[in-house]
Amino acid sequence: MDIVTAHDRPSTPGQAIEIQETLRGLVDLEDRCPQEIVTVTGLDVAYDEGSGLIAAAAVTLETSGFRVVEKRSVVSRVSFPYEPGLFAFRELPPLLDALRALDHVPDLLVCDGHGLAHPRRFGLACHVGVVTGLPSIGVGKTRFVGEHDEPGGTRGSRAPLLDGGEVVGAVLRTQDGVKPVYVSVGHKISLENACRQVLRLAPSFRQPETTRHADRLARDTLKEAL
């Protein structure tokens, strides 16, 4: 897979924020996904703070039946400090290496993290979408910014996630009676479509199948490296 928007690696938080401020203007909020989304790639990472290692995983599934098309994982050393709002600069380098190793370009990327639901409206899902040029979604397990009402208790119920009066995502119930997930747009997809795709990818569990597969691969890869 090619990277269409490259940038230097920052060495300080200030430089990282400048990159986010510059690149967020490239985020496309229009629906530019293929009419039929056939393949989706899940992205996730696993850390070992003691060793300074990070494992990144990219797993591509077919949306029909969730067959694994291909999977790639990479282990590297964390190259950026822990800074809230700047996680992408820790996770993106190995994630991009895993994406580059894929033989097929997916129709959609699903990140374990946030997109517009970010203080500067440029979370990991936005960042990976802009640099790859692919439609992307962020699906977070916990809230990072904003406030919301509790969605209904049944699958498909949702409530807007608001930050400063702006809708930055949706709080989506993927299964009856389980905790909701936080869905936000990354790039080239609408929030409505993003929620629809997340429900499609989560037929049985709280998290999308893409995230479940990528999480498992990242953890296994890190365990082997250690």
Short mmCIF file of C-alpha atoms in Angstrom, two decimals:
data_model
loop_
_atom_site.label_atom_id
_atom_site.label_comp_id
_atom_site.label_asym_id
_atom_site.label_seq_id
_atom_site.Cartn_x
_atom_site.Cartn_y
_atom_site.Cartn_z
CA MET A 1 0.00 0.00 0.00
CA ASP A 2 1.29 3.45 -0.86
CA ILE A 3 1.47 6.42 1.49
CA VAL A 4 0.09 9.51 -0.27
CA THR A 5 0.78 12.21 2.34
CA ALA A 6 4.16 11.87 4.02
CA HIS A 7 5.55 14.10 6.76
CA ASP A 8 8.62 14.20 8.97
CA ARG A 9 8.60 12.48 12.33
CA PRO A 10 8.36 15.08 15.09
CA SER A 11 10.88 15.11 17.90
CA THR A 12 8.84 17.28 20.30
CA PRO A 13 5.16 17.59 21.26
CA GLY A 14 5.13 21.09 19.79
CA GLN A 15 6.23 19.81 16.40
CA ALA A 16 3.61 17.04 16.56
CA ILE A 17 0.84 19.54 17.28
CA GLU A 18 1.98 21.66 14.31
CA ILE A 19 1.68 18.60 12.06
CA GLN A 20 -1.83 17.89 13.34
CA GLU A 21 -2.88 21.50 12.82
CA THR A 22 -1.55 21.40 9.26
CA LEU A 23 -2.94 18.03 8.22
CA ARG A 24 -6.40 18.40 9.72
CA GLY A 25 -7.30 20.71 6.85
CA LEU A 26 -6.93 17.69 4.55
CA VAL A 27 -9.64 15.65 6.30
CA ASP A 28 -12.49 14.93 3.89
CA LEU A 29 -15.89 14.59 5.57
CA GLU A 30 -17.72 13.55 2.39
CA ASP A 31 -18.72 9.93 1.79
CA ARG A 32 -16.17 8.65 -0.72
CA CYS A 33 -16.31 4.96 0.19
CA PRO A 34 -17.03 2.43 -2.55
CA GLN A 35 -20.75 1.76 -2.85
CA GLU A 36 -20.09 -1.83 -1.86
CA ILE A 37 -17.47 -2.18 0.88
CA VAL A 38 -15.99 -5.63 0.36
CA THR A 39 -12.80 -5.57 2.46
CA VAL A 40 -12.03 -3.75 5.70
CA THR A 41 -8.70 -3.56 7.51
CA GLY A 42 -8.59 -3.35 11.28
CA LEU A 43 -5.66 -1.59 12.95
CA ASP A 44 -4.47 -1.96 16.53
CA VAL A 45 -1.30 -1.88 18.63
CA ALA A 46 0.01 -3.49 21.80
CA TYR A 47 2.66 -1.94 24.08
CA ASP A 48 5.20 -3.25 26.53
CA GLU A 49 6.31 -0.17 28.45
CA GLY A 50 9.04 -2.07 30.26
CA SER A 51 10.92 -2.95 27.09
CA GLY A 52 9.76 0.03 25.05
CA LEU A 53 8.40 -2.27 22.35
CA ILE A 54 5.23 -1.71 20.34
CA ALA A 55 3.55 -4.26 18.06
CA ALA A 56 1.26 -3.00 15.31
CA ALA A 57 -1.23 -5.18 13.44
CA ALA A 58 -3.22 -4.76 10.25
CA VAL A 59 -5.84 -7.44 9.51
CA THR A 60 -8.01 -7.36 6.40
CA LEU A 61 -11.37 -9.13 6.49
CA GLU A 62 -14.09 -9.67 3.94
CA THR A 63 -17.29 -8.01 5.12
CA SER A 64 -19.26 -11.07 4.04
CA GLY A 65 -18.43 -13.85 6.50
CA PHE A 66 -15.37 -12.07 7.97
CA ARG A 67 -12.85 -14.31 6.24
CA VAL A 68 -9.28 -13.14 6.83
CA VAL A 69 -7.87 -11.94 3.52
CA GLU A 70 -4.42 -11.12 4.87
CA LYS A 71 -2.70 -9.93 8.02
CA ARG A 72 0.57 -8.21 8.77
CA SER A 73 2.30 -7.25 12.02
CA VAL A 74 5.38 -5.23 12.88
CA VAL A 75 7.40 -4.81 16.07
CA SER A 76 9.43 -1.69 16.74
CA ARG A 77 10.52 0.55 19.58
CA VAL A 78 8.31 3.39 20.73
CA SER A 79 9.79 6.55 19.23
CA PHE A 80 7.60 9.27 20.75
CA PRO A 81 6.76 10.09 24.38
CA TYR A 82 3.39 9.46 26.00
CA GLU A 83 1.36 12.63 25.41
CA PRO A 84 -2.47 12.73 25.54
CA GLY A 85 -3.79 13.77 22.14
CA LEU A 86 -0.58 12.73 20.39
CA PHE A 87 -0.87 8.94 20.54
CA ALA A 88 -0.83 8.78 16.75
CA PHE A 89 2.84 9.71 16.73
CA ARG A 90 3.62 6.63 18.83
CA GLU A 91 1.34 4.28 16.92
CA LEU A 92 1.36 5.53 13.34
CA PRO A 93 4.96 4.59 12.30
CA PRO A 94 4.58 0.83 12.97
CA LEU A 95 0.96 0.84 11.77
CA LEU A 96 2.05 2.34 8.45
CA ASP A 97 4.78 -0.29 8.16
CA ALA A 98 2.13 -2.98 8.63
CA LEU A 99 -0.15 -1.32 6.06
CA ARG A 100 2.68 -1.01 3.54
CA ALA A 101 3.20 -4.76 3.78
CA LEU A 102 -0.39 -5.54 2.70
CA ASP A 103 -0.77 -6.93 -0.82
CA HIS A 104 -4.32 -5.61 -1.23
CA VAL A 105 -5.73 -2.13 -0.69
CA PRO A 106 -8.89 -2.35 1.47
CA ASP A 107 -12.05 -0.34 0.99
CA LEU A 108 -12.03 0.95 4.57
CA LEU A 109 -9.74 1.25 7.60
CA VAL A 110 -11.04 0.81 11.15
CA CYS A 111 -8.81 2.10 13.95
CA ASP A 112 -8.96 1.27 17.63
CA GLY A 113 -9.08 4.93 18.63
CA HIS A 114 -10.67 8.21 17.62
CA GLY A 115 -10.96 10.43 14.57
CA LEU A 116 -12.70 13.80 14.85
CA ALA A 117 -13.41 13.08 18.52
CA HIS A 118 -10.10 14.68 19.44
CA PRO A 119 -9.15 18.07 20.94
CA ARG A 120 -7.73 19.23 17.59
CA ARG A 121 -10.19 17.17 15.51
CA PHE A 122 -7.32 15.02 14.25
CA GLY A 123 -7.09 11.71 16.05
CA LEU A 124 -5.42 8.53 14.83
CA ALA A 125 -8.25 7.61 12.42
CA CYS A 126 -7.99 11.02 10.71
CA HIS A 127 -4.21 10.80 10.58
CA VAL A 128 -4.06 7.32 9.06
CA GLY A 129 -6.84 8.22 6.61
CA VAL A 130 -5.09 11.36 5.38
CA VAL A 131 -1.68 9.75 4.96
CA THR A 132 -3.07 6.68 3.15
CA GLY A 133 -5.84 8.46 1.25
CA LEU A 134 -8.30 5.77 2.34
CA PRO A 135 -11.70 6.04 4.06
CA SER A 136 -11.20 5.52 7.79
CA ILE A 137 -13.20 5.23 11.01
CA GLY A 138 -12.24 5.53 14.65
CA VAL A 139 -13.92 3.21 17.15
CA GLY A 140 -12.93 3.91 20.74
CA LYS A 141 -13.76 1.89 23.82
CA THR A 142 -13.71 4.97 26.05
CA ARG A 143 -14.57 8.65 25.63
CA PHE A 144 -11.68 11.03 24.99
CA VAL A 145 -13.47 14.34 24.50
CA GLY A 146 -17.03 15.61 24.63
CA GLU A 147 -20.27 14.90 26.46
CA HIS A 148 -23.27 12.77 25.60
CA ASP A 149 -26.55 11.37 26.80
CA GLU A 150 -26.83 7.65 27.35
CA PRO A 151 -28.06 5.88 24.20
CA GLY A 152 -30.92 3.41 24.37
CA GLY A 153 -30.18 -0.07 25.60
CA THR A 154 -30.78 -1.95 22.34
CA ARG A 155 -28.37 -2.67 19.49
CA GLY A 156 -28.19 0.24 17.05
CA SER A 157 -29.22 2.89 19.60
CA ARG A 158 -26.97 5.92 19.56
CA ALA A 159 -26.50 9.41 20.93
CA PRO A 160 -24.46 12.30 19.52
CA LEU A 161 -21.06 12.97 21.05
CA LEU A 162 -20.78 16.74 21.48
CA ASP A 163 -17.67 18.81 22.13
CA GLY A 164 -18.04 22.57 22.35
CA GLY A 165 -21.47 22.30 20.76
CA GLU A 166 -20.05 20.41 17.76
CA VAL A 167 -21.00 16.83 16.89
CA VAL A 168 -17.67 14.99 16.81
CA GLY A 169 -18.96 11.43 16.86
CA ALA A 170 -21.64 9.03 18.01
CA VAL A 171 -22.04 6.87 21.09
CA LEU A 172 -23.23 3.62 19.55
CA ARG A 173 -24.69 0.54 21.22
CA THR A 174 -23.46 -2.43 19.19
CA GLN A 175 -25.12 -5.13 21.32
CA ASP A 176 -28.17 -5.17 23.57
CA GLY A 177 -27.28 -4.20 27.11
CA VAL A 178 -23.51 -3.80 26.64
CA LYS A 179 -21.42 -0.66 26.98
CA PRO A 180 -21.49 1.50 23.84
CA VAL A 181 -18.49 2.34 21.67
CA TYR A 182 -17.41 5.78 20.51
CA VAL A 183 -17.53 6.13 16.72
CA SER A 184 -15.97 9.08 14.93
CA VAL A 185 -15.16 9.90 11.35
CA GLY A 186 -11.57 9.61 10.23
CA HIS A 187 -11.53 10.46 6.53
CA LYS A 188 -13.72 10.15 3.42
CA ILE A 189 -16.81 8.85 5.21
CA SER A 190 -19.87 10.35 6.90
CA LEU A 191 -20.76 9.68 10.52
CA GLU A 192 -24.00 8.01 9.41
CA ASN A 193 -22.11 5.59 7.19
CA ALA A 194 -19.44 5.07 9.83
CA CYS A 195 -22.07 3.94 12.35
CA ARG A 196 -23.66 1.69 9.74
CA GLN A 197 -20.33 0.01 8.98
CA VAL A 198 -19.47 -0.46 12.65
CA LEU A 199 -22.80 -2.22 13.27
CA ARG A 200 -22.20 -4.37 10.22
CA LEU A 201 -18.75 -5.32 11.54
CA ALA A 202 -20.01 -6.07 15.06
CA PRO A 203 -22.73 -8.73 14.64
CA SER A 204 -21.99 -10.59 17.88
CA PHE A 205 -19.63 -8.62 20.09
CA ARG A 206 -19.16 -5.07 21.36
CA GLN A 207 -16.08 -4.40 19.22
CA PRO A 208 -15.95 -4.77 15.42
CA GLU A 209 -14.51 -8.04 14.16
CA THR A 210 -11.70 -6.06 12.53
CA THR A 211 -10.61 -4.67 15.89
CA ARG A 212 -10.91 -8.04 17.60
CA HIS A 213 -8.65 -9.69 15.01
CA ALA A 214 -6.12 -6.85 15.01
CA ASP A 215 -6.01 -6.72 18.81
CA ARG A 216 -5.35 -10.46 19.01
CA LEU A 217 -2.60 -10.32 16.38
CA ALA A 218 -0.88 -7.33 18.00
CA ARG A 219 -0.89 -9.02 21.41
CA ASP A 220 0.38 -12.32 20.02
CA THR A 221 3.11 -10.58 18.03
CA LEU A 222 4.28 -8.64 21.07
CA LYS A 223 4.27 -11.76 23.22
CA GLU A 224 6.45 -13.57 20.67
CA ALA A 225 8.84 -10.61 20.48
CA LEU A 226 9.24 -10.61 24.26
#
